[in-house]
PDB file of C-alpha atoms in Angstrom:
ATOM      1  CA  MET A   1     -19.177 -27.489 -52.451  1.00  0.00           C
ATOM      2  CA  THR A   2     -15.871 -29.195 -53.207  1.00  0.00           C
ATOM      3  CA  SER A   3     -12.842 -29.308 -50.965  1.00  0.00           C
ATOM      4  CA  VAL A   4      -9.684 -27.489 -51.991  1.00  0.00           C
ATOM      5  CA  GLU A   5      -6.025 -28.261 -51.484  1.00  0.00           C
ATOM      6  CA  LEU A   6      -4.554 -25.603 -49.269  1.00  0.00           C
ATOM      7  CA  PRO A   7      -1.071 -24.085 -49.375  1.00  0.00           C
ATOM      8  CA  VAL A   8       0.622 -23.800 -45.997  1.00  0.00           C
ATOM      9  CA  SER A   9       3.495 -21.473 -46.855  1.00  0.00           C
ATOM     10  CA  PRO A  10       2.946 -17.891 -45.687  1.00  0.00           C
ATOM     11  CA  SER A  11       2.061 -15.314 -48.336  1.00  0.00           C
ATOM     12  CA  PRO A  12       3.092 -11.662 -48.022  1.00  0.00           C
ATOM     13  CA  HIS A  13      -0.281 -10.761 -49.495  1.00  0.00           C
ATOM     14  CA  PHE A  14      -2.487 -12.341 -46.831  1.00  0.00           C
ATOM     15  CA  ALA A  15      -3.339  -9.009 -45.193  1.00  0.00           C
ATOM     16  CA  GLU A  16      -4.282  -7.561 -48.573  1.00  0.00           C
ATOM     17  CA  THR A  17      -6.603 -10.486 -49.299  1.00  0.00           C
ATOM     18  CA  LEU A  18      -8.316 -10.287 -45.914  1.00  0.00           C
ATOM     19  CA  ALA A  19      -8.688  -6.512 -46.194  1.00  0.00           C
ATOM     20  CA  GLN A  20     -10.180  -6.983 -49.663  1.00  0.00           C
ATOM     21  CA  ALA A  21     -12.717  -9.403 -48.203  1.00  0.00           C
ATOM     22  CA  ALA A  22     -13.675  -6.883 -45.508  1.00  0.00           C
ATOM     23  CA  ILE A  23     -14.049  -4.107 -48.087  1.00  0.00           C
ATOM     24  CA  ALA A  24     -16.219  -6.374 -50.232  1.00  0.00           C
ATOM     25  CA  PHE A  25     -18.551  -6.889 -47.287  1.00  0.00           C
ATOM     26  CA  ARG A  26     -18.977  -3.167 -46.661  1.00  0.00           C
ATOM     27  CA  GLN A  27     -18.957  -1.860 -50.217  1.00  0.00           C
ATOM     28  CA  GLY A  28     -20.318  -4.728 -52.267  1.00  0.00           C
ATOM     29  CA  THR A  29     -17.168  -5.026 -54.367  1.00  0.00           C
ATOM     30  CA  PRO A  30     -16.059  -8.428 -55.749  1.00  0.00           C
ATOM     31  CA  ARG A  31     -15.062 -10.871 -53.023  1.00  0.00           C
ATOM     32  CA  PRO A  32     -11.821 -12.844 -53.092  1.00  0.00           C
ATOM     33  CA  PRO A  33     -12.341 -16.520 -53.992  1.00  0.00           C
ATOM     34  CA  ALA A  34     -12.911 -18.772 -50.999  1.00  0.00           C
ATOM     35  CA  ALA A  35      -9.670 -20.653 -51.658  1.00  0.00           C
ATOM     36  CA  SER A  36      -7.732 -17.357 -51.576  1.00  0.00           C
ATOM     37  CA  VAL A  37      -9.300 -16.380 -48.254  1.00  0.00           C
ATOM     38  CA  ILE A  38      -8.458 -19.766 -46.731  1.00  0.00           C
ATOM     39  CA  ALA A  39      -4.867 -19.479 -47.928  1.00  0.00           C
ATOM     40  CA  ALA A  40      -4.674 -15.946 -46.473  1.00  0.00           C
ATOM     41  CA  LEU A  41      -6.066 -17.093 -43.129  1.00  0.00           C
ATOM     42  CA  LEU A  42      -3.566 -19.943 -42.901  1.00  0.00           C
ATOM     43  CA  ALA A  43      -0.734 -17.588 -43.839  1.00  0.00           C
ATOM     44  CA  ALA A  44      -1.840 -15.062 -41.214  1.00  0.00           C
ATOM     45  CA  GLU A  45      -2.023 -17.797 -38.594  1.00  0.00           C
ATOM     46  CA  LYS A  46       1.499 -18.988 -39.420  1.00  0.00           C
ATOM     47  CA  ALA A  47       2.905 -15.445 -39.427  1.00  0.00           C
ATOM     48  CA  THR A  48       1.366 -14.710 -36.024  1.00  0.00           C
ATOM     49  CA  ARG A  49       2.714 -17.943 -34.583  1.00  0.00           C
ATOM     50  CA  GLN A  50       6.214 -17.430 -35.966  1.00  0.00           C
ATOM     51  CA  GLY A  51       6.300 -13.757 -34.982  1.00  0.00           C
ATOM     52  CA  HIS A  52       4.930 -14.440 -31.470  1.00  0.00           C
ATOM     53  CA  THR A  53       2.414 -11.647 -32.044  1.00  0.00           C
ATOM     54  CA  ARG A  54       0.160 -10.899 -29.086  1.00  0.00           C
ATOM     55  CA  PHE A  55      -3.279  -9.310 -29.112  1.00  0.00           C
ATOM     56  CA  SER A  56      -5.090  -7.752 -26.164  1.00  0.00           C
ATOM     57  CA  LEU A  57      -8.663  -8.615 -25.240  1.00  0.00           C
ATOM     58  CA  GLU A  58      -9.492  -4.927 -25.536  1.00  0.00           C
ATOM     59  CA  ALA A  59      -8.583  -5.113 -29.239  1.00  0.00           C
ATOM     60  CA  ILE A  60     -10.989  -8.010 -29.688  1.00  0.00           C
ATOM     61  CA  ALA A  61     -13.775  -6.501 -27.582  1.00  0.00           C
ATOM     62  CA  GLY A  62     -16.885  -5.388 -29.415  1.00  0.00           C
ATOM     63  CA  ARG A  63     -19.448  -6.858 -31.769  1.00  0.00           C
ATOM     64  CA  TRP A  64     -18.442  -8.720 -34.919  1.00  0.00           C
ATOM     65  CA  ARG A  65     -20.379 -10.239 -37.794  1.00  0.00           C
ATOM     66  CA  LEU A  66     -19.373 -13.674 -39.004  1.00  0.00           C
ATOM     67  CA  TYR A  67     -18.459 -13.318 -42.670  1.00  0.00           C
ATOM     68  CA  PHE A  68     -16.416 -16.353 -43.685  1.00  0.00           C
ATOM     69  CA  ALA A  69     -15.926 -19.798 -42.166  1.00  0.00           C
ATOM     70  CA  THR A  70     -14.367 -23.121 -43.060  1.00  0.00           C
ATOM     71  CA  GLY A  71     -15.148 -26.740 -42.525  1.00  0.00           C
ATOM     72  CA  VAL A  72     -12.681 -29.394 -41.387  1.00  0.00           C
ATOM     73  CA  LYS A  73     -11.902 -32.948 -42.418  1.00  0.00           C
ATOM     74  CA  LYS A  74      -9.670 -35.728 -41.108  1.00  0.00           C
ATOM     75  CA  ASN A  75      -7.117 -37.479 -43.250  1.00  0.00           C
ATOM     76  CA  ARG A  76      -6.300 -41.173 -43.031  1.00  0.00           C
ATOM     77  CA  GLN A  77      -3.912 -40.513 -40.156  1.00  0.00           C
ATOM     78  CA  GLY A  78      -6.707 -38.828 -38.192  1.00  0.00           C
ATOM     79  CA  VAL A  79      -5.200 -35.346 -38.539  1.00  0.00           C
ATOM     80  CA  THR A  80      -7.809 -32.585 -38.778  1.00  0.00           C
ATOM     81  CA  ARG A  81      -7.313 -30.173 -41.667  1.00  0.00           C
ATOM     82  CA  VAL A  82      -9.220 -27.199 -42.987  1.00  0.00           C
ATOM     83  CA  SER A  83     -11.338 -28.173 -45.976  1.00  0.00           C
ATOM     84  CA  ARG A  84     -13.861 -26.001 -47.780  1.00  0.00           C
ATOM     85  CA  GLY A  85     -14.642 -22.388 -46.997  1.00  0.00           C
ATOM     86  CA  PHE A  86     -17.735 -20.292 -47.587  1.00  0.00           C
ATOM     87  CA  TYR A  87     -19.101 -16.785 -47.179  1.00  0.00           C
ATOM     88  CA  LEU A  88     -22.175 -16.553 -44.979  1.00  0.00           C
ATOM     89  CA  PRO A  89     -25.246 -15.269 -46.835  1.00  0.00           C
ATOM     90  CA  GLN A  90     -26.198 -11.675 -46.054  1.00  0.00           C
ATOM     91  CA  TRP A  91     -29.699 -12.820 -45.101  1.00  0.00           C
ATOM     92  CA  ILE A  92     -28.403 -15.005 -42.262  1.00  0.00           C
ATOM     93  CA  PRO A  93     -26.707 -12.497 -39.930  1.00  0.00           C
ATOM     94  CA  ALA A  94     -24.583 -14.118 -37.240  1.00  0.00           C
ATOM     95  CA  TYR A  95     -22.806 -12.031 -34.610  1.00  0.00           C
ATOM     96  CA  ILE A  96     -20.356 -12.616 -31.814  1.00  0.00           C
ATOM     97  CA  SER A  97     -19.439 -10.100 -29.134  1.00  0.00           C
ATOM     98  CA  PHE A  98     -16.836  -9.963 -26.383  1.00  0.00           C
ATOM     99  CA  THR A  99     -16.938  -7.835 -23.244  1.00  0.00           C
ATOM    100  CA  PRO A 100     -13.760  -7.815 -21.106  1.00  0.00           C
ATOM    101  CA  GLY A 101     -14.106  -8.824 -17.483  1.00  0.00           C
ATOM    102  CA  THR A 102     -12.477  -7.561 -14.303  1.00  0.00           C
ATOM    103  CA  ALA A 103     -10.243  -9.064 -11.658  1.00  0.00           C
ATOM    104  CA  ASP A 104     -13.358 -10.270  -9.830  1.00  0.00           C
ATOM    105  CA  CYS A 105     -15.579 -11.203 -12.757  1.00  0.00           C
ATOM    106  CA  PRO A 106     -15.003 -13.049 -16.046  1.00  0.00           C
ATOM    107  CA  GLY A 107     -15.776 -11.444 -19.366  1.00  0.00           C
ATOM    108  CA  VAL A 108     -18.948 -12.081 -21.342  1.00  0.00           C
ATOM    109  CA  ILE A 109     -19.345 -13.682 -24.764  1.00  0.00           C
ATOM    110  CA  THR A 110     -22.531 -13.525 -26.826  1.00  0.00           C
ATOM    111  CA  ASN A 111     -23.179 -15.519 -29.980  1.00  0.00           C
ATOM    112  CA  GLN A 112     -26.345 -15.084 -32.010  1.00  0.00           C
ATOM    113  CA  ILE A 113     -27.849 -15.917 -35.375  1.00  0.00           C
ATOM    114  CA  ALA A 114     -31.065 -14.715 -37.008  1.00  0.00           C
ATOM    115  CA  LEU A 115     -33.228 -16.154 -39.773  1.00  0.00           C
ATOM    116  CA  ALA A 116     -36.702 -15.152 -40.990  1.00  0.00           C
ATOM    117  CA  GLY A 117     -37.544 -13.127 -37.878  1.00  0.00           C
ATOM    118  CA  LEU A 118     -36.239 -15.765 -35.470  1.00  0.00           C
ATOM    119  CA  ARG A 119     -33.169 -14.978 -33.358  1.00  0.00           C
ATOM    120  CA  LEU A 120     -31.214 -17.462 -31.266  1.00  0.00           C
ATOM    121  CA  LYS A 121     -28.743 -15.992 -28.777  1.00  0.00           C
ATOM    122  CA  PHE A 122     -26.283 -17.717 -26.444  1.00  0.00           C
ATOM    123  CA  THR A 123     -24.478 -15.890 -23.636  1.00  0.00           C
ATOM    124  CA  GLY A 124     -21.862 -16.961 -21.128  1.00  0.00           C
ATOM    125  CA  PRO A 125     -18.571 -16.224 -19.375  1.00  0.00           C
ATOM    126  CA  CYS A 126     -15.211 -15.995 -21.121  1.00  0.00           C
ATOM    127  CA  ARG A 127     -11.582 -15.485 -20.160  1.00  0.00           C
ATOM    128  CA  TYR A 128      -8.549 -14.588 -22.227  1.00  0.00           C
ATOM    129  CA  GLN A 129      -4.974 -15.890 -22.237  1.00  0.00           C
ATOM    130  CA  ALA A 130      -2.971 -13.139 -23.904  1.00  0.00           C
ATOM    131  CA  LYS A 131       0.181 -15.261 -24.197  1.00  0.00           C
ATOM    132  CA  LYS A 132      -1.675 -17.631 -26.510  1.00  0.00           C
ATOM    133  CA  ASN A 133      -4.244 -15.197 -27.957  1.00  0.00           C
ATOM    134  CA  LEU A 134      -6.756 -17.728 -26.699  1.00  0.00           C
ATOM    135  CA  LEU A 135     -10.268 -16.912 -25.543  1.00  0.00           C
ATOM    136  CA  ALA A 136     -11.996 -19.728 -23.651  1.00  0.00           C
ATOM    137  CA  PHE A 137     -15.726 -19.568 -23.039  1.00  0.00           C
ATOM    138  CA  ASP A 138     -18.856 -21.452 -22.075  1.00  0.00           C
ATOM    139  CA  PHE A 139     -22.443 -20.695 -23.055  1.00  0.00           C
ATOM    140  CA  THR A 140     -24.773 -20.881 -20.058  1.00  0.00           C
ATOM    141  CA  GLN A 141     -27.775 -18.751 -21.110  1.00  0.00           C
ATOM    142  CA  LEU A 142     -30.106 -19.119 -24.096  1.00  0.00           C
ATOM    143  CA  GLN A 143     -32.614 -16.612 -25.458  1.00  0.00           C
ATOM    144  CA  LEU A 144     -35.041 -17.195 -28.333  1.00  0.00           C
ATOM    145  CA  ASP A 145     -36.830 -14.236 -29.940  1.00  0.00           C
ATOM    146  CA  MET A 146     -39.423 -14.047 -32.692  1.00  0.00           C
ATOM    147  CA  LEU A 147     -40.028 -10.684 -34.403  1.00  0.00           C
ATOM    148  CA  GLY A 148     -38.605  -8.860 -31.387  1.00  0.00           C
ATOM    149  CA  ALA A 149     -40.646 -10.745 -28.773  1.00  0.00           C
ATOM    150  CA  THR A 150     -38.834 -13.070 -26.373  1.00  0.00           C
ATOM    151  CA  LEU A 151     -40.236 -16.593 -26.561  1.00  0.00           C
ATOM    152  CA  TYR A 152     -37.774 -18.229 -24.173  1.00  0.00           C
ATOM    153  CA  ARG A 153     -34.950 -17.242 -21.864  1.00  0.00           C
ATOM    154  CA  GLY A 154     -33.244 -19.732 -19.600  1.00  0.00           C
ATOM    155  CA  ASP A 155     -30.219 -21.730 -18.515  1.00  0.00           C
ATOM    156  CA  VAL A 156     -28.286 -24.187 -20.648  1.00  0.00           C
ATOM    157  CA  ARG A 157     -25.337 -26.438 -19.825  1.00  0.00           C
ATOM    158  CA  GLY A 158     -25.753 -25.971 -16.088  1.00  0.00           C
ATOM    159  CA  GLY A 159     -26.675 -22.293 -16.175  1.00  0.00           C
ATOM    160  CA  LYS A 160     -25.576 -20.150 -13.235  1.00  0.00           C
ATOM    161  CA  ALA A 161     -23.865 -23.025 -11.422  1.00  0.00           C
ATOM    162  CA  GLN A 162     -21.741 -23.690 -14.491  1.00  0.00           C
ATOM    163  CA  ALA A 163     -20.977 -19.981 -14.880  1.00  0.00           C
ATOM    164  CA  ASP A 164     -19.970 -19.675 -11.218  1.00  0.00           C
ATOM    165  CA  ASN A 165     -17.528 -22.560 -11.670  1.00  0.00           C
ATOM    166  CA  PHE A 166     -16.114 -21.194 -14.921  1.00  0.00           C
ATOM    167  CA  GLU A 167     -12.869 -19.755 -13.532  1.00  0.00           C
ATOM    168  CA  GLN A 168     -11.933 -23.094 -11.953  1.00  0.00           C
ATOM    169  CA  ARG A 169     -12.326 -25.101 -15.154  1.00  0.00           C
ATOM    170  CA  ALA A 170      -9.260 -25.979 -17.211  1.00  0.00           C
ATOM    171  CA  ILE A 171      -8.919 -24.697 -20.765  1.00  0.00           C
ATOM    172  CA  ALA A 172      -8.878 -28.321 -21.931  1.00  0.00           C
ATOM    173  CA  GLN A 173     -12.488 -28.611 -20.741  1.00  0.00           C
ATOM    174  CA  LEU A 174     -13.738 -25.522 -22.580  1.00  0.00           C
ATOM    175  CA  PRO A 175     -14.430 -24.425 -26.143  1.00  0.00           C
ATOM    176  CA  PHE A 176     -12.133 -21.636 -27.316  1.00  0.00           C
ATOM    177  CA  PHE A 177     -11.018 -19.359 -30.140  1.00  0.00           C
ATOM    178  CA  ALA A 178      -7.314 -18.907 -30.884  1.00  0.00           C
ATOM    179  CA  PHE A 179      -7.009 -15.489 -32.542  1.00  0.00           C
ATOM    180  CA  PHE A 180      -4.308 -14.906 -35.135  1.00  0.00           C
ATOM    181  CA  GLN A 181      -5.418 -11.724 -36.883  1.00  0.00           C
ATOM    182  CA  VAL A 182      -6.855  -8.665 -35.134  1.00  0.00           C
ATOM    183  CA  THR A 183      -7.429  -5.314 -36.817  1.00  0.00           C
ATOM    184  CA  GLU A 184      -9.811  -2.406 -36.368  1.00  0.00           C
ATOM    185  CA  ASP A 185     -12.032  -3.794 -39.118  1.00  0.00           C
ATOM    186  CA  TYR A 186     -11.815  -7.587 -38.847  1.00  0.00           C
ATOM    187  CA  ILE A 187     -10.635 -10.453 -36.648  1.00  0.00           C
ATOM    188  CA  ALA A 188      -9.814 -14.073 -37.443  1.00  0.00           C
ATOM    189  CA  ALA A 189      -9.446 -17.154 -35.266  1.00  0.00           C
ATOM    190  CA  ARG A 190      -9.284 -20.933 -35.232  1.00  0.00           C
ATOM    191  CA  GLY A 191     -11.865 -22.718 -33.115  1.00  0.00           C
ATOM    192  CA  ARG A 192     -11.240 -25.711 -30.924  1.00  0.00           C
ATOM    193  CA  GLY A 193     -12.733 -27.949 -33.595  1.00  0.00           C
ATOM    194  CA  GLY A 194     -10.106 -26.774 -36.095  1.00  0.00           C
ATOM    195  CA  GLY A 195     -12.214 -24.539 -38.324  1.00  0.00           C
ATOM    196  CA  LEU A 196     -11.235 -20.986 -39.262  1.00  0.00           C
ATOM    197  CA  ALA A 197     -13.492 -17.937 -39.081  1.00  0.00           C
ATOM    198  CA  LEU A 198     -13.338 -14.330 -40.224  1.00  0.00           C
ATOM    199  CA  TRP A 199     -15.527 -11.684 -38.597  1.00  0.00           C
ATOM    200  CA  ILE A 200     -16.120  -8.075 -39.670  1.00  0.00           C
ATOM    201  CA  ARG A 201     -16.631  -5.361 -37.059  1.00  0.00           C
ATOM    202  CA  ASP A 202     -20.280  -4.401 -36.713  1.00  0.00           C
ATOM    203  CA  ASN A 203     -20.682  -0.644 -37.011  1.00  0.00           C
ATOM    204  CA  SER A 204     -24.474  -0.615 -36.938  1.00  0.00           C
ATOM    205  CA  PRO A 205     -25.894   1.842 -34.371  1.00  0.00           C
ATOM    206  CA  SER A 206     -28.392  -0.610 -32.890  1.00  0.00           C
ATOM    207  CA  GLY A 207     -26.009  -3.434 -31.956  1.00  0.00           C
ATOM    208  CA  ASN A 208     -29.010  -5.699 -31.471  1.00  0.00           C
TER     209      ASN A 208
END
């Protein structure tokens, strides 16, 4: 898949393009070209930054299916830029979910992907900085299932001890998502590594 040159100026049509992508996922209509989705994501990110738009964690809470993601590349000056983008195949479902925490307990993030009856799920604490639309997290639990049967469940990256120390760790030490588009039907964010992602709300009754 070839890289594309990306416009950085905001487009007034970015919301329309992203909504079209979400509709295509649900209804099977033609999808916007990957380059158009990347341009829309960058435009949405710039508009949110310039407009100082803030999103609540409650608006992000729920279960979302990863639909579109980008890669990154570094130029000769070492600056990381978004490169190619791609739609995830329907037969590789990947989900992320966010559960808000309380004053005494951090929230919970779950990230999972399934392929050919095998499901890999990571779970851990998360916390949200509303001023920056930034959700920091750490995965501390791993579960591996095959055809509905759990093959393994255990700690990763320090497990419970790491989770207990989560609130004391600086954002600079944690992976994060910086959200720049939040709607009832889809959300979009930039990860710490620089890539962009678009998720569609999961309305399936099972939520598994």
